[in-house]
mmCIF file of C-alpha atoms in Angstrom:
data_model
loop_
_atom_site.group_PDB
_atom_site.id
_atom_site.type_symbol
_atom_site.label_atom_id
_atom_site.label_comp_id
_atom_site.label_asym_id
_atom_site.label_seq_id
_atom_site.Cartn_x
_atom_site.Cartn_y
_atom_site.Cartn_z
ATOM 1 C CA PHE A 31 7.098 12.607 -28.532
ATOM 2 C CA TYR A 32 9.493 11.349 -25.490
ATOM 3 C CA LEU A 33 7.156 13.439 -23.351
ATOM 4 C CA ASP A 34 4.248 11.574 -24.675
ATOM 5 C CA ALA A 35 5.985 8.433 -23.941
ATOM 6 C CA ARG A 36 5.836 9.440 -20.580
ATOM 7 C CA LYS A 37 2.519 10.277 -19.994
ATOM 8 C CA CYS A 38 0.553 7.678 -22.001
ATOM 9 C CA VAL A 39 2.562 5.333 -19.356
ATOM 10 C CA LEU A 40 0.310 6.373 -16.216
ATOM 11 C CA HIS A 41 -3.243 5.794 -18.964
ATOM 12 C CA VAL A 42 -2.984 4.793 -22.650
ATOM 13 C CA SER A 43 -5.594 7.421 -23.223
ATOM 14 C CA PHE A 44 -2.752 10.098 -22.564
ATOM 15 C CA ARG A 45 -0.536 9.119 -25.637
ATOM 16 C CA ASP A 46 -1.441 12.415 -27.395
ATOM 17 C CA SER A 47 -0.965 15.409 -25.955
ATOM 18 C CA SER A 48 -2.568 17.329 -28.630
ATOM 19 C CA LEU A 49 -6.038 15.216 -27.703
ATOM 20 C CA PHE A 50 -8.780 17.151 -24.813
ATOM 21 C CA LEU A 51 -8.276 13.913 -21.998
ATOM 22 C CA SER A 52 -12.455 13.409 -21.022
ATOM 23 C CA PRO A 53 -12.166 11.169 -17.339
ATOM 24 C CA PRO A 54 -14.323 8.579 -17.471
ATOM 25 C CA ALA A 55 -17.804 8.523 -16.789
ATOM 26 C CA THR A 56 -18.240 5.638 -15.131
ATOM 27 C CA LEU A 57 -16.273 2.460 -13.242
ATOM 28 C CA GLU A 58 -17.047 0.210 -16.319
ATOM 29 C CA SER A 59 -16.126 2.540 -18.799
ATOM 30 C CA TYR A 60 -12.611 2.875 -17.000
ATOM 31 C CA GLU A 61 -12.297 -0.924 -16.128
ATOM 32 C CA ASN A 62 -12.478 -1.292 -20.594
ATOM 33 C CA VAL A 63 -8.963 0.165 -20.300
ATOM 34 C CA ARG A 64 -7.749 -0.335 -17.314
ATOM 35 C CA SER A 65 -4.487 0.995 -15.796
ATOM 36 C CA SER A 66 -2.197 -1.205 -14.131
ATOM 37 C CA LYS A 67 -0.432 2.877 -12.452
ATOM 38 C CA ILE A 68 -3.847 3.158 -11.241
ATOM 39 C CA ASP A 69 -5.012 -0.177 -10.353
ATOM 40 C CA ALA A 70 -1.786 -0.201 -8.220
ATOM 41 C CA VAL A 71 -2.332 3.337 -6.546
ATOM 42 C CA VAL A 72 -6.231 2.191 -5.830
ATOM 43 C CA ALA A 73 -4.530 -1.288 -4.560
ATOM 44 C CA ILE A 74 -2.069 0.748 -2.117
ATOM 45 C CA ILE A 75 -4.722 3.303 -1.379
ATOM 46 C CA GLN A 76 -7.147 1.139 0.140
ATOM 47 C CA HIS A 77 -4.538 -1.182 2.118
ATOM 48 C CA HIS A 78 -3.328 1.681 4.151
ATOM 49 C CA THR A 79 -6.786 3.554 4.435
ATOM 50 C CA LYS A 80 -8.577 -0.027 6.350
ATOM 51 C CA SER A 81 -6.503 0.699 9.499
ATOM 52 C CA PRO A 82 -3.305 2.670 10.833
ATOM 53 C CA ASN A 83 0.068 2.312 10.343
ATOM 54 C CA ARG A 84 -0.005 -1.398 7.899
ATOM 55 C CA PRO A 85 3.174 -2.587 6.883
ATOM 56 C CA PRO A 86 4.135 -1.656 2.867
ATOM 57 C CA LEU A 87 2.535 -3.355 0.045
ATOM 58 C CA ASN A 88 4.898 -6.425 -1.935
ATOM 59 C CA MET A 89 6.914 -4.150 -4.133
ATOM 60 C CA THR A 90 6.262 -6.376 -7.513
ATOM 61 C CA TRP A 91 3.233 -7.868 -8.824
ATOM 62 C CA GLU A 92 2.238 -9.443 -12.261
ATOM 63 C CA ASP A 93 -1.396 -7.952 -11.561
ATOM 64 C CA ALA A 94 -1.726 -4.417 -8.880
ATOM 65 C CA ARG A 95 -5.209 -6.417 -8.427
ATOM 66 C CA SER A 96 -3.368 -8.968 -6.308
ATOM 67 C CA ILE A 97 -0.772 -7.520 -4.880
ATOM 68 C CA SER A 98 -0.124 -8.564 -0.896
ATOM 69 C CA PRO A 99 1.183 -7.467 2.333
ATOM 70 C CA THR A 100 4.876 -7.519 2.656
ATOM 71 C CA SER A 101 6.112 -10.076 6.045
ATOM 72 C CA TYR A 102 7.739 -6.558 7.123
ATOM 73 C CA GLU A 103 6.203 -5.747 10.471
ATOM 74 C CA LEU A 104 6.125 -1.974 11.400
ATOM 75 C CA ASP A 105 7.585 -1.267 14.705
ATOM 76 C CA VAL A 106 4.134 0.621 15.928
ATOM 77 C CA SER A 107 4.869 0.820 19.606
ATOM 78 C CA LYS A 108 5.355 4.359 19.924
ATOM 79 C CA VAL A 109 3.181 5.784 16.797
ATOM 80 C CA PRO A 110 0.217 7.699 16.785
ATOM 81 C CA ASP A 111 -3.126 5.322 15.546
ATOM 82 C CA SER A 112 -4.373 8.164 14.332
ATOM 83 C CA PRO A 113 -5.115 7.417 10.315
ATOM 84 C CA ASP A 114 -2.289 7.295 7.459
ATOM 85 C CA LYS A 115 -2.566 9.963 5.010
ATOM 86 C CA ILE A 116 -1.166 9.981 1.522
ATOM 87 C CA VAL A 117 0.319 12.102 -0.651
ATOM 88 C CA MET A 118 0.598 10.951 -4.819
ATOM 89 C CA TYR A 119 2.822 12.925 -6.981
ATOM 90 C CA SER A 120 1.775 12.977 -10.687
ATOM 91 C CA SER A 121 4.207 15.381 -13.132
ATOM 92 C CA PHE A 122 1.217 16.547 -15.049
ATOM 93 C CA PRO A 123 -1.668 18.435 -13.382
ATOM 94 C CA GLU A 124 -3.507 18.169 -16.692
ATOM 95 C CA HIS A 125 -3.959 14.611 -15.702
ATOM 96 C CA ASN A 126 -5.533 15.071 -12.059
ATOM 97 C CA GLN A 127 -9.027 15.310 -12.976
ATOM 98 C CA PHE A 128 -8.714 11.918 -14.580
ATOM 99 C CA LEU A 129 -7.061 10.816 -11.650
ATOM 100 C CA LYS A 130 -9.618 11.845 -9.300
ATOM 101 C CA ALA A 131 -12.297 10.553 -11.471
ATOM 102 C CA CYS A 132 -11.000 6.763 -11.570
ATOM 103 C CA LEU A 133 -9.663 6.867 -7.658
ATOM 104 C CA ALA A 134 -13.368 8.396 -6.917
ATOM 105 C CA PHE A 135 -15.622 5.048 -8.032
ATOM 106 C CA TYR A 136 -13.320 3.051 -5.207
ATOM 107 C CA ASN A 137 -14.803 6.168 -2.620
ATOM 108 C CA ILE A 138 -11.253 7.669 -2.305
ATOM 109 C CA ASN A 139 -11.730 11.310 -1.357
ATOM 110 C CA THR A 140 -8.736 13.244 -2.766
ATOM 111 C CA LEU A 141 -7.275 16.800 -3.169
ATOM 112 C CA GLU A 142 -4.684 18.276 -5.580
ATOM 113 C CA ILE A 143 -2.294 21.632 -5.696
ATOM 114 C CA HIS A 144 -0.181 22.485 -8.306
ATOM 115 C CA GLY A 145 1.054 25.464 -9.651
ATOM 116 C CA LYS A 146 -2.087 26.827 -11.971
ATOM 117 C CA LYS A 147 -3.452 27.243 -7.685
ATOM 118 C CA SER A 148 -2.454 30.810 -6.206
ATOM 119 C CA ALA A 149 -0.330 30.159 -3.012
ATOM 120 C CA ALA A 150 -4.143 31.057 -1.053
ATOM 121 C CA GLN A 151 -5.508 28.319 -2.717
ATOM 122 C CA ARG A 152 -2.861 26.069 -1.910
ATOM 123 C CA ALA A 153 -2.717 26.983 1.479
ATOM 124 C CA ALA A 154 -6.750 26.702 2.088
ATOM 125 C CA THR A 155 -6.318 22.943 0.318
ATOM 126 C CA LEU A 156 -2.611 22.428 2.438
ATOM 127 C CA ARG A 157 -5.178 23.190 5.981
ATOM 128 C CA GLN A 158 -8.216 21.194 4.610
ATOM 129 C CA PHE A 159 -5.518 18.379 4.081
ATOM 130 C CA ARG A 160 -4.275 18.460 7.501
ATOM 131 C CA THR A 161 -7.179 18.636 9.338
ATOM 132 C CA SER A 162 -10.313 16.476 7.180
ATOM 133 C CA SER A 163 -10.472 13.176 8.363
ATOM 134 C CA ASP A 164 -12.156 12.551 5.011
ATOM 135 C CA ALA A 165 -9.527 13.975 2.635
ATOM 136 C CA VAL A 166 -6.289 11.273 2.979
ATOM 137 C CA VAL A 167 -5.134 11.670 -0.247
ATOM 138 C CA LEU A 168 -3.459 14.710 -1.526
ATOM 139 C CA ILE A 169 -2.328 14.862 -5.328
ATOM 140 C CA VAL A 170 1.277 16.954 -5.867
ATOM 141 C CA SER A 171 2.942 17.919 -8.610
ATOM 142 C CA ASN A 172 6.060 19.981 -9.142
ATOM 143 C CA VAL A 173 4.505 22.336 -7.177
ATOM 144 C CA GLY A 174 5.101 19.747 -4.089
ATOM 145 C CA THR A 175 8.174 18.752 -4.689
ATOM 146 C CA THR A 176 9.748 21.474 -2.619
ATOM 147 C CA GLY A 177 9.240 24.093 0.239
ATOM 148 C CA LEU A 178 6.180 22.179 1.196
ATOM 149 C CA ASN A 179 5.400 20.554 4.880
ATOM 150 C CA LEU A 180 3.916 17.611 4.701
ATOM 151 C CA ASP A 181 4.750 15.919 7.904
ATOM 152 C CA CYS A 182 0.947 15.227 8.455
ATOM 153 C CA ALA A 183 1.157 12.414 5.932
ATOM 154 C CA ASN A 184 3.392 9.458 6.347
ATOM 155 C CA ILE A 185 2.827 7.297 2.728
ATOM 156 C CA LEU A 186 4.174 8.712 -0.578
ATOM 157 C CA ILE A 187 3.115 7.537 -4.005
ATOM 158 C CA ILE A 188 5.445 8.330 -6.659
ATOM 159 C CA ALA A 189 3.069 7.829 -9.888
ATOM 160 C CA ASP A 190 5.440 9.875 -12.363
ATOM 161 C CA LEU A 191 9.181 9.389 -12.074
ATOM 162 C CA LEU A 192 11.287 12.123 -11.645
ATOM 163 C CA TRP A 193 13.981 13.104 -13.807
ATOM 164 C CA SER A 194 16.753 13.846 -10.872
ATOM 165 C CA LYS A 195 17.311 11.378 -8.084
ATOM 166 C CA GLN A 196 17.554 14.820 -6.112
ATOM 167 C CA ASP A 197 14.057 15.882 -7.120
ATOM 168 C CA GLU A 198 13.279 12.745 -5.902
ATOM 169 C CA LEU A 199 14.515 12.858 -2.557
ATOM 170 C CA GLN A 200 13.222 16.979 -2.201
ATOM 171 C CA LEU A 201 9.840 14.948 -2.725
ATOM 172 C CA ILE A 202 10.443 12.243 -0.223
ATOM 173 C CA GLY A 203 12.020 15.167 2.363
ATOM 174 C CA ARG A 204 8.351 16.620 2.275
ATOM 175 C CA VAL A 205 7.006 13.954 4.150
ATOM 176 C CA TRP A 206 10.076 12.914 6.029
ATOM 177 C CA ARG A 207 10.737 15.191 8.161
ATOM 178 C CA ARG A 208 10.362 16.411 11.826
ATOM 179 C CA PRO A 209 7.967 16.067 13.809
ATOM 180 C CA GLN A 210 7.031 12.916 11.831
ATOM 181 C CA PRO A 211 5.515 10.527 14.697
ATOM 182 C CA LYS A 212 4.978 7.745 11.818
ATOM 183 C CA GLN A 213 6.823 5.867 9.905
ATOM 184 C CA VAL A 214 7.549 6.468 6.371
ATOM 185 C CA ILE A 215 6.300 4.314 3.479
ATOM 186 C CA VAL A 216 7.515 5.434 -0.109
ATOM 187 C CA TYR A 217 5.903 3.553 -2.980
ATOM 188 C CA ARG A 218 8.212 3.816 -6.493
ATOM 189 C CA LEU A 219 5.824 3.119 -9.431
ATOM 190 C CA ILE A 220 7.888 1.468 -12.277
ATOM 191 C CA ALA A 221 6.040 0.379 -15.445
ATOM 192 C CA LEU A 222 8.284 -2.498 -17.232
ATOM 193 C CA ASP A 223 9.083 -2.184 -20.459
ATOM 194 C CA SER A 224 8.206 1.499 -21.078
ATOM 195 C CA PRO A 225 10.076 5.338 -20.656
ATOM 196 C CA ASP A 226 10.038 4.243 -17.069
ATOM 197 C CA GLN A 227 12.366 1.888 -16.776
ATOM 198 C CA PHE A 228 14.859 4.478 -18.981
ATOM 199 C CA LEU A 229 13.643 7.677 -16.560
ATOM 200 C CA ASN A 230 14.452 5.233 -13.467
ATOM 201 C CA ASN A 231 18.024 4.655 -14.488
ATOM 202 C CA LEU A 232 18.890 7.913 -15.580
ATOM 203 C CA SER A 233 17.839 9.388 -12.482
ATOM 204 C CA TRP A 234 19.802 6.708 -10.047
ATOM 205 C CA GLY A 235 22.864 7.045 -12.854
ATOM 206 C CA LYS A 236 23.002 10.874 -11.957
ATOM 207 C CA ALA A 237 22.213 10.333 -7.823
ATOM 208 C CA SER A 238 25.619 7.687 -8.374
ATOM 209 C CA MET A 239 27.569 10.452 -9.728
ATOM 210 C CA HIS A 240 26.731 12.937 -7.527
ATOM 211 C CA GLU A 241 27.001 10.730 -4.425
ATOM 212 C CA SER A 242 30.970 9.566 -6.248
ATOM 213 C CA PHE A 243 31.718 13.478 -6.900
ATOM 214 C CA LEU A 244 30.670 14.360 -2.822
ATOM 215 C CA GLY A 245 32.421 11.046 -1.711
ATOM 216 C CA LYS A 246 35.793 11.494 -3.209
ATOM 217 C CA LYS A 247 38.522 12.731 -0.875
ATOM 218 C CA SER A 248 40.136 15.623 -2.643
ATOM 219 C CA VAL A 249 40.402 20.039 -1.643
ATOM 220 C CA LEU A 250 36.545 19.912 -2.331
ATOM 221 C CA SER A 251 35.680 17.794 0.712
ATOM 222 C CA LYS A 252 38.191 19.482 3.032
ATOM 223 C CA SER A 253 36.921 22.623 2.348
ATOM 224 C CA LYS A 254 34.484 24.803 5.183
ATOM 225 C CA PHE A 255 31.084 23.392 3.635
ATOM 226 C CA ASN A 256 29.900 20.011 5.747
ATOM 227 C CA VAL A 257 27.834 17.641 3.140
ATOM 228 C CA GLN A 258 26.448 14.608 4.494
ATOM 229 C CA ILE A 259 23.780 12.915 2.013
ATOM 230 C CA CYS A 260 20.939 11.170 3.794
ATOM 231 C CA LYS A 261 19.919 7.784 1.841
ATOM 232 C CA THR A 262 16.681 6.358 2.036
#
């Protein structure tokens, strides 16, 4: 039950995992049953693909179609002016075709990697993402949270929240890593009055306990292991 509740936060069509989900055939059919999260994803991507090194969008809104840039100015004096590339995290690969169809209505080209693809297929997709000037959005699932080097991208959209803050830091670390030449912007999409809020509080609660444990002045902290926590 809770899994279905989590899925339908992205779009109401996902409310029952036993149903066969057909992607919308037209933009009109999508607009008849809109999703605030998908609207937010579209707004973020359109904002950052207009020109490179744009400031982040306002993180709080009532209508994702009317959000505006923040007054925060990025220091772009020492960063390349190459197009920004975007990584989007989706917990459920079975939703990817739906997402790709919705984004295609707005002329947004996407690639995807997930656990059902072979290692060779994933490697080919990553090469295409790194080199292509057309595909600037890569959708990743849990297979993309560890072990990947995605420093070619500098925008991360977390559409589905993760259970653990440590997993989230691992995901951010795919983009925010050496030799990243650009400033990294991370968007965490949280739907109010939904399971997102519970999952967000659970994740940050775990992180707080973890940091408190590691920060204790005890015999553990005096051991040979030097533990550092990098806060973003």
